[in-house]
């Protein structure tokens, strides 16, 4: 297994590349919530001519980029408590209104990280189940309500174990909620309780990819090459 | 992204027969008269309309009813200074009425927009408007369970709009407009003035653009009250 | 009965006087909703040094008096669709927020008219039960949620029949909701499923008043004289 | 009527031991640091605190926890840049935690303010946070029933306030403040500036004064983030 891991690490996409790939699917004018951490990078990779509008659950819609260091206004932050800026079109609102947007299905896409994703679309991304201090934030609201729920993740854990699984072993964030998974090796849709492989990086074979996946990968039509720019 | 379009006629052109349409306003204040009149011209029928009232005189919602486009009305108070159009249609059995207490109506619409399929309220408990509804006791008090209300389209009157659909309202013309904007699949706005992006202070936005589909500028919007004082009839 | 009625009509309080009496009980700084029609008069009779803040369910708090004829702004109206004005302190909000104030118990007093009030506090004021077009407005929300629900009413109907009854015959607006009744002859509290007489006009005896009331009037302690200024 | 009072100390002086206290803010933005510090000085203990988070560093909510005044915390995300105070108290079993999904937390608070004892949400369905809760299917989808959340006191940070308690907020510091202001029996506000009546445009009021009990002006309010960068400790 450790030999395979070495191979994978050398060919897999970086987090930035995974975020880039996810950004390509966002329609012009889409309302998008990006999870704390690595999903936040998606905002940087919006394709020319397409502009998403970003929502942060602490009550800001259509915010701008991070301010320069030293120019932060700590009343103007995102859900990750990082400083953001306003721009023409920004709107502020309170938390119940913000989650009315979420729960009411007004977001086109929510993009989050994951510990495990089941072939049924179940997602586990909030608790390792190992004790400590549990924290859920807005993830359970987002995954149950956005029109599309996309996950960005390494294809396997640091130990080389599949993150795409037949059924989750960790505490769930939501049931049957994930629609597409962008991994470090592939793009996989969740359809009808099955993983459907849409794209894979050219450097890995289908059989190798299947071996790194905890449930069957269906193929329907062509599997496109997953090619991302150097970032 | 620019949600502005050229005319009220274009704004309502996709509303099909049989659609559920929420129409903002409380009496005449906040009523999107030009959008309603465009809807009459457009011709859609068998509509289910959600509004606080049932029209006044022969313009706006009253005119839509007079033209026999409304199959069912969901409202709290189907009375007005001149309620003849609705009254006659109702007594003739030509229009169905679902009467909802005003606060329950507002909250059912907000629930529709906020993804809450049902909630409990003390309002109407023990009255005939609660008949057939699930009731439950919480902390020793009785409550009625009410369902969300959603629509295919909402017709909204705003004061300012920007190209992304951020909106402000004018005085008590706000009323049902912001919650209806949340609760419809397609929210169509007539704004007195369309300003450039950034023309509305982020602190003053009442309806964020995420709830808005289309915006048409109607600079000199009619007031139902004034039309009725002039005894106007539409069409 | 008709002879009694004539007597009553000559001694009873006017609507303005009933409204005046109700106004005397409103605390300084109280948040108050006045029903459409005759209860609206209460606003005119606030005692010197006490200032209530009026709420209208279509989304205005702390509004001013009616504008002069010809100066109406039809975007600025009350729940009765009459023109009002703004003043320092006014706030506008939408309908769901307005009824959050109502349903959430934030109003100190709601003052409404009535067809019938039962000794249990049940109120009937929205439907005569005789067909026609039913209309309820915000009455059912107001009566279930305000801290105090006061009714202003003639003591008897135009036919001379009691409006304060053992139990309502007309469709209810709310159950057990009325706390105090200001009539053209008396002030009556509803306590523990009973009418308790607090004040009566001096020109009527207790027995006469009881004869005009459809359920027993209890007396606890003194019954004060109900004396209103000429208005 | 004038709701303004002279000091933060006076503002919190009526909070008894055992009270349920909602504290506005999301992380440091909108956190009423001066009111929290006044509450520490006041000495009330055995508090149940409702906040989105669990404090950061050794100021504000973290300081209140460090001083062992909090018996139970209801929050969505008890993590921060420096969560040691809560983490240690929690792992030592000294503080009870009720973990609530963030949107459910916001809506439970709003429901408390709006007189809605229970509502249904899809959030948390099928997860361990829904265990023991009533669930129901509406239109083919599963929902969890959640109860309202109310408090004895709310500590709120506003930007402008007038003597009647009308409030505005500043940017994303709005967050939980307006809904918490609705849900408490006594709502205590620290405002950066108190303006005269009429100093806030009626269109721009976010929290109408009906939800506010007391207002204290705190002109140069501390930002939790800046206190933590300076490694401040309270008291």
JSON list of C-alpha atoms in Angstrom, two decimals, chain C residues 8-199:
[
{"chain": "C", "resi": 8, "resn": "UNK", "atom": "CA", "xyz": [-79.50, 53.25, 28.49]},
{"chain": "C", "resi": 9, "resn": "UNK", "atom": "CA", "xyz": [-78.98, 55.24, 25.33]},
{"chain": "C", "resi": 10, "resn": "UNK", "atom": "CA", "xyz": [-79.40, 58.48, 27.25]},
{"chain": "C", "resi": 11, "resn": "UNK", "atom": "CA", "xyz": [-76.92, 57.64, 30.00]},
{"chain": "C", "resi": 12, "resn": "UNK", "atom": "CA", "xyz": [-74.32, 55.44, 28.30]},
{"chain": "C", "resi": 13, "resn": "UNK", "atom": "CA", "xyz": [-70.84, 56.56, 27.38]},
{"chain": "C", "resi": 14, "resn": "UNK", "atom": "CA", "xyz": [-70.08, 57.54, 23.82]},
{"chain": "C", "resi": 15, "resn": "UNK", "atom": "CA", "xyz": [-67.50, 55.60, 21.81]},
{"chain": "C", "resi": 16, "resn": "UNK", "atom": "CA", "xyz": [-65.08, 58.46, 22.36]},
{"chain": "C", "resi": 17, "resn": "UNK", "atom": "CA", "xyz": [-65.61, 58.22, 26.12]},
{"chain": "C", "resi": 18, "resn": "UNK", "atom": "CA", "xyz": [-65.05, 54.46, 26.09]},
{"chain": "C", "resi": 19, "resn": "UNK", "atom": "CA", "xyz": [-61.84, 55.05, 24.16]},
{"chain": "C", "resi": 20, "resn": "UNK", "atom": "CA", "xyz": [-60.85, 57.77, 26.63]},
{"chain": "C", "resi": 21, "resn": "UNK", "atom": "CA", "xyz": [-61.34, 55.41, 29.55]},
{"chain": "C", "resi": 22, "resn": "UNK", "atom": "CA", "xyz": [-59.24, 52.70, 27.91]},
{"chain": "C", "resi": 23, "resn": "UNK", "atom": "CA", "xyz": [-56.50, 55.22, 27.21]},
{"chain": "C", "resi": 24, "resn": "UNK", "atom": "CA", "xyz": [-56.16, 56.01, 30.94]},
{"chain": "C", "resi": 25, "resn": "UNK", "atom": "CA", "xyz": [-54.92, 52.47, 31.62]},
{"chain": "C", "resi": 26, "resn": "UNK", "atom": "CA", "xyz": [-52.06, 52.54, 29.13]},
{"chain": "C", "resi": 27, "resn": "UNK", "atom": "CA", "xyz": [-48.67, 52.83, 30.80]},
{"chain": "C", "resi": 28, "resn": "UNK", "atom": "CA", "xyz": [-46.02, 55.24, 29.64]},
{"chain": "C", "resi": 29, "resn": "UNK", "atom": "CA", "xyz": [-43.89, 53.52, 27.02]},
{"chain": "C", "resi": 30, "resn": "UNK", "atom": "CA", "xyz": [-46.38, 50.71, 26.43]},
{"chain": "C", "resi": 31, "resn": "UNK", "atom": "CA", "xyz": [-46.45, 49.12, 22.97]},
{"chain": "C", "resi": 32, "resn": "UNK", "atom": "CA", "xyz": [-50.03, 49.16, 21.78]},
{"chain": "C", "resi": 33, "resn": "UNK", "atom": "CA", "xyz": [-51.97, 47.91, 18.76]},
{"chain": "C", "resi": 34, "resn": "UNK", "atom": "CA", "xyz": [-55.34, 49.54, 18.13]},
{"chain": "C", "resi": 35, "resn": "UNK", "atom": "CA", "xyz": [-57.94, 47.69, 16.07]},
{"chain": "C", "resi": 36, "resn": "UNK", "atom": "CA", "xyz": [-59.47, 49.19, 12.97]},
{"chain": "C", "resi": 37, "resn": "UNK", "atom": "CA", "xyz": [-62.31, 51.65, 13.57]},
{"chain": "C", "resi": 38, "resn": "UNK", "atom": "CA", "xyz": [-63.47, 52.88, 16.96]},
{"chain": "C", "resi": 39, "resn": "UNK", "atom": "CA", "xyz": [-60.45, 51.57, 18.95]},
{"chain": "C", "resi": 40, "resn": "UNK", "atom": "CA", "xyz": [-58.24, 53.88, 16.85]},
{"chain": "C", "resi": 41, "resn": "UNK", "atom": "CA", "xyz": [-59.67, 56.76, 18.91]},
{"chain": "C", "resi": 42, "resn": "UNK", "atom": "CA", "xyz": [-57.68, 55.58, 21.93]},
{"chain": "C", "resi": 43, "resn": "UNK", "atom": "CA", "xyz": [-54.56, 57.24, 20.49]},
{"chain": "C", "resi": 44, "resn": "UNK", "atom": "CA", "xyz": [-56.16, 60.67, 20.85]},
{"chain": "C", "resi": 45, "resn": "UNK", "atom": "CA", "xyz": [-56.76, 60.35, 24.59]},
{"chain": "C", "resi": 46, "resn": "UNK", "atom": "CA", "xyz": [-53.36, 59.47, 26.00]},
{"chain": "C", "resi": 47, "resn": "UNK", "atom": "CA", "xyz": [-53.06, 61.13, 29.38]},
{"chain": "C", "resi": 48, "resn": "UNK", "atom": "CA", "xyz": [-50.55, 63.92, 29.89]},
{"chain": "C", "resi": 49, "resn": "UNK", "atom": "CA", "xyz": [-47.09, 62.54, 30.62]},
{"chain": "C", "resi": 50, "resn": "UNK", "atom": "CA", "xyz": [-47.82, 59.05, 29.37]},
{"chain": "C", "resi": 51, "resn": "UNK", "atom": "CA", "xyz": [-46.86, 58.19, 25.85]},
{"chain": "C", "resi": 52, "resn": "UNK", "atom": "CA", "xyz": [-47.73, 54.88, 24.26]},
{"chain": "C", "resi": 53, "resn": "UNK", "atom": "CA", "xyz": [-45.97, 53.61, 21.17]},
{"chain": "C", "resi": 54, "resn": "UNK", "atom": "CA", "xyz": [-48.37, 52.41, 18.53]},
{"chain": "C", "resi": 55, "resn": "UNK", "atom": "CA", "xyz": [-47.85, 49.40, 16.31]},
{"chain": "C", "resi": 56, "resn": "UNK", "atom": "CA", "xyz": [-49.74, 48.77, 13.12]},
{"chain": "C", "resi": 57, "resn": "UNK", "atom": "CA", "xyz": [-49.56, 45.26, 11.78]},
{"chain": "C", "resi": 58, "resn": "UNK", "atom": "CA", "xyz": [-48.74, 46.31, 8.22]},
{"chain": "C", "resi": 59, "resn": "UNK", "atom": "CA", "xyz": [-45.24, 47.16, 9.38]},
{"chain": "C", "resi": 60, "resn": "UNK", "atom": "CA", "xyz": [-44.92, 50.48, 11.20]},
{"chain": "C", "resi": 61, "resn": "UNK", "atom": "CA", "xyz": [-43.98, 51.16, 14.81]},
{"chain": "C", "resi": 62, "resn": "UNK", "atom": "CA", "xyz": [-44.25, 54.54, 16.53]},
{"chain": "C", "resi": 63, "resn": "UNK", "atom": "CA", "xyz": [-46.11, 56.39, 13.80]},
{"chain": "C", "resi": 64, "resn": "UNK", "atom": "CA", "xyz": [-47.57, 59.86, 13.95]},
{"chain": "C", "resi": 65, "resn": "UNK", "atom": "CA", "xyz": [-51.04, 61.32, 13.51]},
{"chain": "C", "resi": 66, "resn": "UNK", "atom": "CA", "xyz": [-53.11, 61.36, 10.38]},
{"chain": "C", "resi": 67, "resn": "UNK", "atom": "CA", "xyz": [-51.88, 63.84, 7.76]},
{"chain": "C", "resi": 68, "resn": "UNK", "atom": "CA", "xyz": [-54.03, 66.76, 6.66]},
{"chain": "C", "resi": 69, "resn": "UNK", "atom": "CA", "xyz": [-56.47, 65.89, 3.88]},
{"chain": "C", "resi": 70, "resn": "UNK", "atom": "CA", "xyz": [-54.66, 66.22, 0.57]},
{"chain": "C", "resi": 71, "resn": "UNK", "atom": "CA", "xyz": [-51.28, 65.52, 2.16]},
{"chain": "C", "resi": 72, "resn": "UNK", "atom": "CA", "xyz": [-51.66, 61.74, 2.31]},
{"chain": "C", "resi": 73, "resn": "UNK", "atom": "CA", "xyz": [-48.84, 59.50, 1.16]},
{"chain": "C", "resi": 74, "resn": "UNK", "atom": "CA", "xyz": [-50.53, 56.22, 0.29]},
{"chain": "C", "resi": 75, "resn": "UNK", "atom": "CA", "xyz": [-47.34, 54.29, 0.94]},
{"chain": "C", "resi": 76, "resn": "UNK", "atom": "CA", "xyz": [-47.67, 55.35, 4.58]},
{"chain": "C", "resi": 77, "resn": "UNK", "atom": "CA", "xyz": [-50.86, 53.82, 5.95]},
{"chain": "C", "resi": 78, "resn": "UNK", "atom": "CA", "xyz": [-52.11, 51.89, 8.95]},
{"chain": "C", "resi": 79, "resn": "UNK", "atom": "CA", "xyz": [-53.86, 48.54, 9.11]},
{"chain": "C", "resi": 80, "resn": "UNK", "atom": "CA", "xyz": [-57.17, 50.29, 8.41]},
{"chain": "C", "resi": 81, "resn": "UNK", "atom": "CA", "xyz": [-55.59, 51.62, 5.19]},
{"chain": "C", "resi": 82, "resn": "UNK", "atom": "CA", "xyz": [-55.85, 55.16, 6.54]},
{"chain": "C", "resi": 83, "resn": "UNK", "atom": "CA", "xyz": [-52.96, 57.53, 5.90]},
{"chain": "C", "resi": 84, "resn": "UNK", "atom": "CA", "xyz": [-50.56, 58.05, 8.81]},
{"chain": "C", "resi": 85, "resn": "UNK", "atom": "CA", "xyz": [-47.32, 59.99, 9.19]},
{"chain": "C", "resi": 86, "resn": "UNK", "atom": "CA", "xyz": [-43.82, 59.28, 10.41]},
{"chain": "C", "resi": 87, "resn": "UNK", "atom": "CA", "xyz": [-42.24, 61.00, 13.38]},
{"chain": "C", "resi": 88, "resn": "UNK", "atom": "CA", "xyz": [-38.90, 60.79, 15.18]},
{"chain": "C", "resi": 89, "resn": "UNK", "atom": "CA", "xyz": [-38.61, 57.15, 16.27]},
{"chain": "C", "resi": 90, "resn": "UNK", "atom": "CA", "xyz": [-40.69, 55.56, 13.54]},
{"chain": "C", "resi": 91, "resn": "UNK", "atom": "CA", "xyz": [-39.50, 52.22, 12.18]},
{"chain": "C", "resi": 92, "resn": "UNK", "atom": "CA", "xyz": [-40.65, 50.29, 9.11]},
{"chain": "C", "resi": 93, "resn": "UNK", "atom": "CA", "xyz": [-40.41, 46.50, 8.81]},
{"chain": "C", "resi": 94, "resn": "UNK", "atom": "CA", "xyz": [-41.96, 43.71, 6.80]},
{"chain": "C", "resi": 95, "resn": "UNK", "atom": "CA", "xyz": [-45.07, 41.70, 7.59]},
{"chain": "C", "resi": 96, "resn": "UNK", "atom": "CA", "xyz": [-43.35, 38.63, 9.03]},
{"chain": "C", "resi": 97, "resn": "UNK", "atom": "CA", "xyz": [-41.30, 40.83, 11.36]},
{"chain": "C", "resi": 98, "resn": "UNK", "atom": "CA", "xyz": [-44.45, 42.75, 12.28]},
{"chain": "C", "resi": 99, "resn": "UNK", "atom": "CA", "xyz": [-46.27, 39.60, 13.31]},
{"chain": "C", "resi": 100, "resn": "UNK", "atom": "CA", "xyz": [-43.16, 38.32, 15.08]},
{"chain": "C", "resi": 101, "resn": "UNK", "atom": "CA", "xyz": [-43.75, 41.32, 17.34]},
{"chain": "C", "resi": 102, "resn": "UNK", "atom": "CA", "xyz": [-47.38, 40.31, 17.75]},
{"chain": "C", "resi": 103, "resn": "UNK", "atom": "CA", "xyz": [-47.06, 36.53, 18.04]},
{"chain": "C", "resi": 104, "resn": "UNK", "atom": "CA", "xyz": [-43.91, 36.79, 20.13]},
{"chain": "C", "resi": 105, "resn": "UNK", "atom": "CA", "xyz": [-45.79, 38.59, 22.88]},
{"chain": "C", "resi": 106, "resn": "UNK", "atom": "CA", "xyz": [-43.97, 41.91, 22.51]},
{"chain": "C", "resi": 107, "resn": "UNK", "atom": "CA", "xyz": [-47.13, 44.03, 22.49]},
{"chain": "C", "resi": 108, "resn": "UNK", "atom": "CA", "xyz": [-48.25, 45.19, 25.92]},
{"chain": "C", "resi": 109, "resn": "UNK", "atom": "CA", "xyz": [-51.83, 45.83, 24.88]},
{"chain": "C", "resi": 110, "resn": "UNK", "atom": "CA", "xyz": [-54.09, 45.05, 21.95]},
{"chain": "C", "resi": 111, "resn": "UNK", "atom": "CA", "xyz": [-57.38, 46.93, 21.89]},
{"chain": "C", "resi": 112, "resn": "UNK", "atom": "CA", "xyz": [-60.18, 45.62, 19.70]},
{"chain": "C", "resi": 113, "resn": "UNK", "atom": "CA", "xyz": [-63.91, 45.76, 19.13]},
{"chain": "C", "resi": 114, "resn": "UNK", "atom": "CA", "xyz": [-66.22, 42.81, 19.80]},
{"chain": "C", "resi": 115, "resn": "UNK", "atom": "CA", "xyz": [-69.48, 41.16, 18.85]},
{"chain": "C", "resi": 116, "resn": "UNK", "atom": "CA", "xyz": [-69.47, 38.97, 21.95]},
{"chain": "C", "resi": 117, "resn": "UNK", "atom": "CA", "xyz": [-67.17, 38.36, 24.90]},
{"chain": "C", "resi": 118, "resn": "UNK", "atom": "CA", "xyz": [-67.63, 35.27, 27.07]},
{"chain": "C", "resi": 119, "resn": "UNK", "atom": "CA", "xyz": [-66.92, 35.18, 30.81]},
{"chain": "C", "resi": 120, "resn": "UNK", "atom": "CA", "xyz": [-64.11, 32.75, 29.96]},
{"chain": "C", "resi": 121, "resn": "UNK", "atom": "CA", "xyz": [-62.44, 35.48, 27.93]},
{"chain": "C", "resi": 122, "resn": "UNK", "atom": "CA", "xyz": [-63.42, 33.99, 24.58]},
{"chain": "C", "resi": 123, "resn": "UNK", "atom": "CA", "xyz": [-63.86, 36.68, 21.96]},
{"chain": "C", "resi": 124, "resn": "UNK", "atom": "CA", "xyz": [-66.01, 36.76, 18.83]},
{"chain": "C", "resi": 125, "resn": "UNK", "atom": "CA", "xyz": [-65.31, 39.75, 16.64]},
{"chain": "C", "resi": 126, "resn": "UNK", "atom": "CA", "xyz": [-64.60, 38.62, 13.10]},
{"chain": "C", "resi": 127, "resn": "UNK", "atom": "CA", "xyz": [-67.64, 36.84, 11.72]},
{"chain": "C", "resi": 128, "resn": "UNK", "atom": "CA", "xyz": [-71.35, 37.22, 12.17]},
{"chain": "C", "resi": 129, "resn": "UNK", "atom": "CA", "xyz": [-71.67, 33.63, 11.00]},
{"chain": "C", "resi": 130, "resn": "UNK", "atom": "CA", "xyz": [-74.31, 34.76, 8.52]},
{"chain": "C", "resi": 131, "resn": "UNK", "atom": "CA", "xyz": [-72.45, 34.02, 5.28]},
{"chain": "C", "resi": 132, "resn": "UNK", "atom": "CA", "xyz": [-71.24, 36.72, 2.98]},
{"chain": "C", "resi": 133, "resn": "UNK", "atom": "CA", "xyz": [-67.52, 37.21, 2.55]},
{"chain": "C", "resi": 134, "resn": "UNK", "atom": "CA", "xyz": [-65.52, 36.20, 5.64]},
{"chain": "C", "resi": 135, "resn": "UNK", "atom": "CA", "xyz": [-62.54, 38.39, 6.56]},
{"chain": "C", "resi": 136, "resn": "UNK", "atom": "CA", "xyz": [-60.25, 37.97, 9.56]},
{"chain": "C", "resi": 137, "resn": "UNK", "atom": "CA", "xyz": [-57.18, 40.19, 9.08]},
{"chain": "C", "resi": 138, "resn": "UNK", "atom": "CA", "xyz": [-54.80, 40.22, 12.02]},
{"chain": "C", "resi": 139, "resn": "UNK", "atom": "CA", "xyz": [-57.34, 39.87, 14.84]},
{"chain": "C", "resi": 140, "resn": "UNK", "atom": "CA", "xyz": [-56.69, 36.20, 15.58]},
{"chain": "C", "resi": 141, "resn": "UNK", "atom": "CA", "xyz": [-52.95, 36.84, 15.85]},
{"chain": "C", "resi": 142, "resn": "UNK", "atom": "CA", "xyz": [-53.39, 39.86, 18.10]},
{"chain": "C", "resi": 143, "resn": "UNK", "atom": "CA", "xyz": [-55.79, 38.33, 20.61]},
{"chain": "C", "resi": 144, "resn": "UNK", "atom": "CA", "xyz": [-53.71, 35.20, 21.18]},
{"chain": "C", "resi": 145, "resn": "UNK", "atom": "CA", "xyz": [-50.45, 36.98, 21.83]},
{"chain": "C", "resi": 146, "resn": "UNK", "atom": "CA", "xyz": [-50.62, 40.47, 23.30]},
{"chain": "C", "resi": 147, "resn": "UNK", "atom": "CA", "xyz": [-49.89, 40.64, 27.04]},
{"chain": "C", "resi": 148, "resn": "UNK", "atom": "CA", "xyz": [-53.25, 42.35, 27.65]},
{"chain": "C", "resi": 149, "resn": "UNK", "atom": "CA", "xyz": [-56.22, 42.13, 25.31]},
{"chain": "C", "resi": 150, "resn": "UNK", "atom": "CA", "xyz": [-58.76, 44.86, 25.91]},
{"chain": "C", "resi": 151, "resn": "UNK", "atom": "CA", "xyz": [-62.13, 45.13, 24.25]},
{"chain": "C", "resi": 152, "resn": "UNK", "atom": "CA", "xyz": [-64.05, 48.35, 23.61]},
{"chain": "C", "resi": 153, "resn": "UNK", "atom": "CA", "xyz": [-67.76, 47.84, 23.06]},
{"chain": "C", "resi": 154, "resn": "UNK", "atom": "CA", "xyz": [-71.28, 48.95, 23.69]},
{"chain": "C", "resi": 155, "resn": "UNK", "atom": "CA", "xyz": [-72.56, 47.00, 26.67]},
{"chain": "C", "resi": 156, "resn": "UNK", "atom": "CA", "xyz": [-75.46, 45.67, 24.61]},
{"chain": "C", "resi": 157, "resn": "UNK", "atom": "CA", "xyz": [-76.25, 45.15, 20.93]},
{"chain": "C", "resi": 158, "resn": "UNK", "atom": "CA", "xyz": [-78.44, 47.55, 18.96]},
{"chain": "C", "resi": 159, "resn": "UNK", "atom": "CA", "xyz": [-81.33, 45.24, 19.81]},
{"chain": "C", "resi": 160, "resn": "UNK", "atom": "CA", "xyz": [-80.50, 45.58, 23.52]},
{"chain": "C", "resi": 161, "resn": "UNK", "atom": "CA", "xyz": [-79.09, 42.09, 23.92]},
{"chain": "C", "resi": 162, "resn": "UNK", "atom": "CA", "xyz": [-76.02, 41.44, 26.08]},
{"chain": "C", "resi": 163, "resn": "UNK", "atom": "CA", "xyz": [-72.61, 41.39, 24.38]},
{"chain": "C", "resi": 164, "resn": "UNK", "atom": "CA", "xyz": [-71.01, 40.06, 27.58]},
{"chain": "C", "resi": 165, "resn": "UNK", "atom": "CA", "xyz": [-72.22, 36.48, 27.61]},
{"chain": "C", "resi": 166, "resn": "UNK", "atom": "CA", "xyz": [-71.81, 33.13, 29.34]},
{"chain": "C", "resi": 167, "resn": "UNK", "atom": "CA", "xyz": [-70.45, 31.64, 26.13]},
{"chain": "C", "resi": 168, "resn": "UNK", "atom": "CA", "xyz": [-70.16, 32.99, 22.62]},
{"chain": "C", "resi": 169, "resn": "UNK", "atom": "CA", "xyz": [-72.61, 31.97, 19.94]},
{"chain": "C", "resi": 170, "resn": "UNK", "atom": "CA", "xyz": [-70.71, 33.52, 17.06]},
{"chain": "C", "resi": 171, "resn": "UNK", "atom": "CA", "xyz": [-67.49, 32.10, 15.51]},
{"chain": "C", "resi": 172, "resn": "UNK", "atom": "CA", "xyz": [-64.57, 32.71, 17.86]},
{"chain": "C", "resi": 173, "resn": "UNK", "atom": "CA", "xyz": [-61.61, 34.97, 17.23]},
{"chain": "C", "resi": 174, "resn": "UNK", "atom": "CA", "xyz": [-59.73, 33.55, 20.18]},
{"chain": "C", "resi": 175, "resn": "UNK", "atom": "CA", "xyz": [-60.14, 31.39, 23.25]},
{"chain": "C", "resi": 176, "resn": "UNK", "atom": "CA", "xyz": [-59.72, 32.78, 26.76]},
{"chain": "C", "resi": 177, "resn": "UNK", "atom": "CA", "xyz": [-57.89, 35.81, 25.48]},
{"chain": "C", "resi": 178, "resn": "UNK", "atom": "CA", "xyz": [-59.73, 38.93, 26.70]},
{"chain": "C", "resi": 179, "resn": "UNK", "atom": "CA", "xyz": [-58.40, 40.45, 29.93]},
{"chain": "C", "resi": 180, "resn": "UNK", "atom": "CA", "xyz": [-60.48, 43.64, 30.27]},
{"chain": "C", "resi": 181, "resn": "UNK", "atom": "CA", "xyz": [-63.67, 45.01, 28.72]},
{"chain": "C", "resi": 182, "resn": "UNK", "atom": "CA", "xyz": [-64.45, 48.70, 28.48]},
{"chain": "C", "resi": 183, "resn": "UNK", "atom": "CA", "xyz": [-68.16, 49.06, 27.74]},
{"chain": "C", "resi": 184, "resn": "UNK", "atom": "CA", "xyz": [-70.54, 51.97, 27.39]},
{"chain": "C", "resi": 185, "resn": "UNK", "atom": "CA", "xyz": [-71.65, 51.27, 30.98]},
{"chain": "C", "resi": 186, "resn": "UNK", "atom": "CA", "xyz": [-68.83, 49.60, 32.85]},
{"chain": "C", "resi": 187, "resn": "UNK", "atom": "CA", "xyz": [-65.29, 48.32, 33.13]},
{"chain": "C", "resi": 188, "resn": "UNK", "atom": "CA", "xyz": [-65.22, 44.56, 33.52]},
{"chain": "C", "resi": 189, "resn": "UNK", "atom": "CA", "xyz": [-62.23, 42.28, 34.00]},
{"chain": "C", "resi": 190, "resn": "UNK", "atom": "CA", "xyz": [-62.11, 38.66, 32.98]},
{"chain": "C", "resi": 191, "resn": "UNK", "atom": "CA", "xyz": [-60.54, 36.63, 35.77]},
{"chain": "C", "resi": 192, "resn": "UNK", "atom": "CA", "xyz": [-60.66, 32.92, 36.42]},
{"chain": "C", "resi": 193, "resn": "UNK", "atom": "CA", "xyz": [-63.53, 32.34, 34.00]},
{"chain": "C", "resi": 194, "resn": "UNK", "atom": "CA", "xyz": [-65.69, 35.06, 35.56]},
{"chain": "C", "resi": 195, "resn": "UNK", "atom": "CA", "xyz": [-66.68, 38.65, 34.84]},
{"chain": "C", "resi": 196, "resn": "UNK", "atom": "CA", "xyz": [-65.46, 40.92, 37.64]},
{"chain": "C", "resi": 197, "resn": "UNK", "atom": "CA", "xyz": [-67.06, 44.36, 37.74]},
{"chain": "C", "resi": 198, "resn": "UNK", "atom": "CA", "xyz": [-64.48, 47.10, 38.40]},
{"chain": "C", "resi": 199, "resn": "UNK", "atom": "CA", "xyz": [-66.34, 50.29, 37.48]}
]
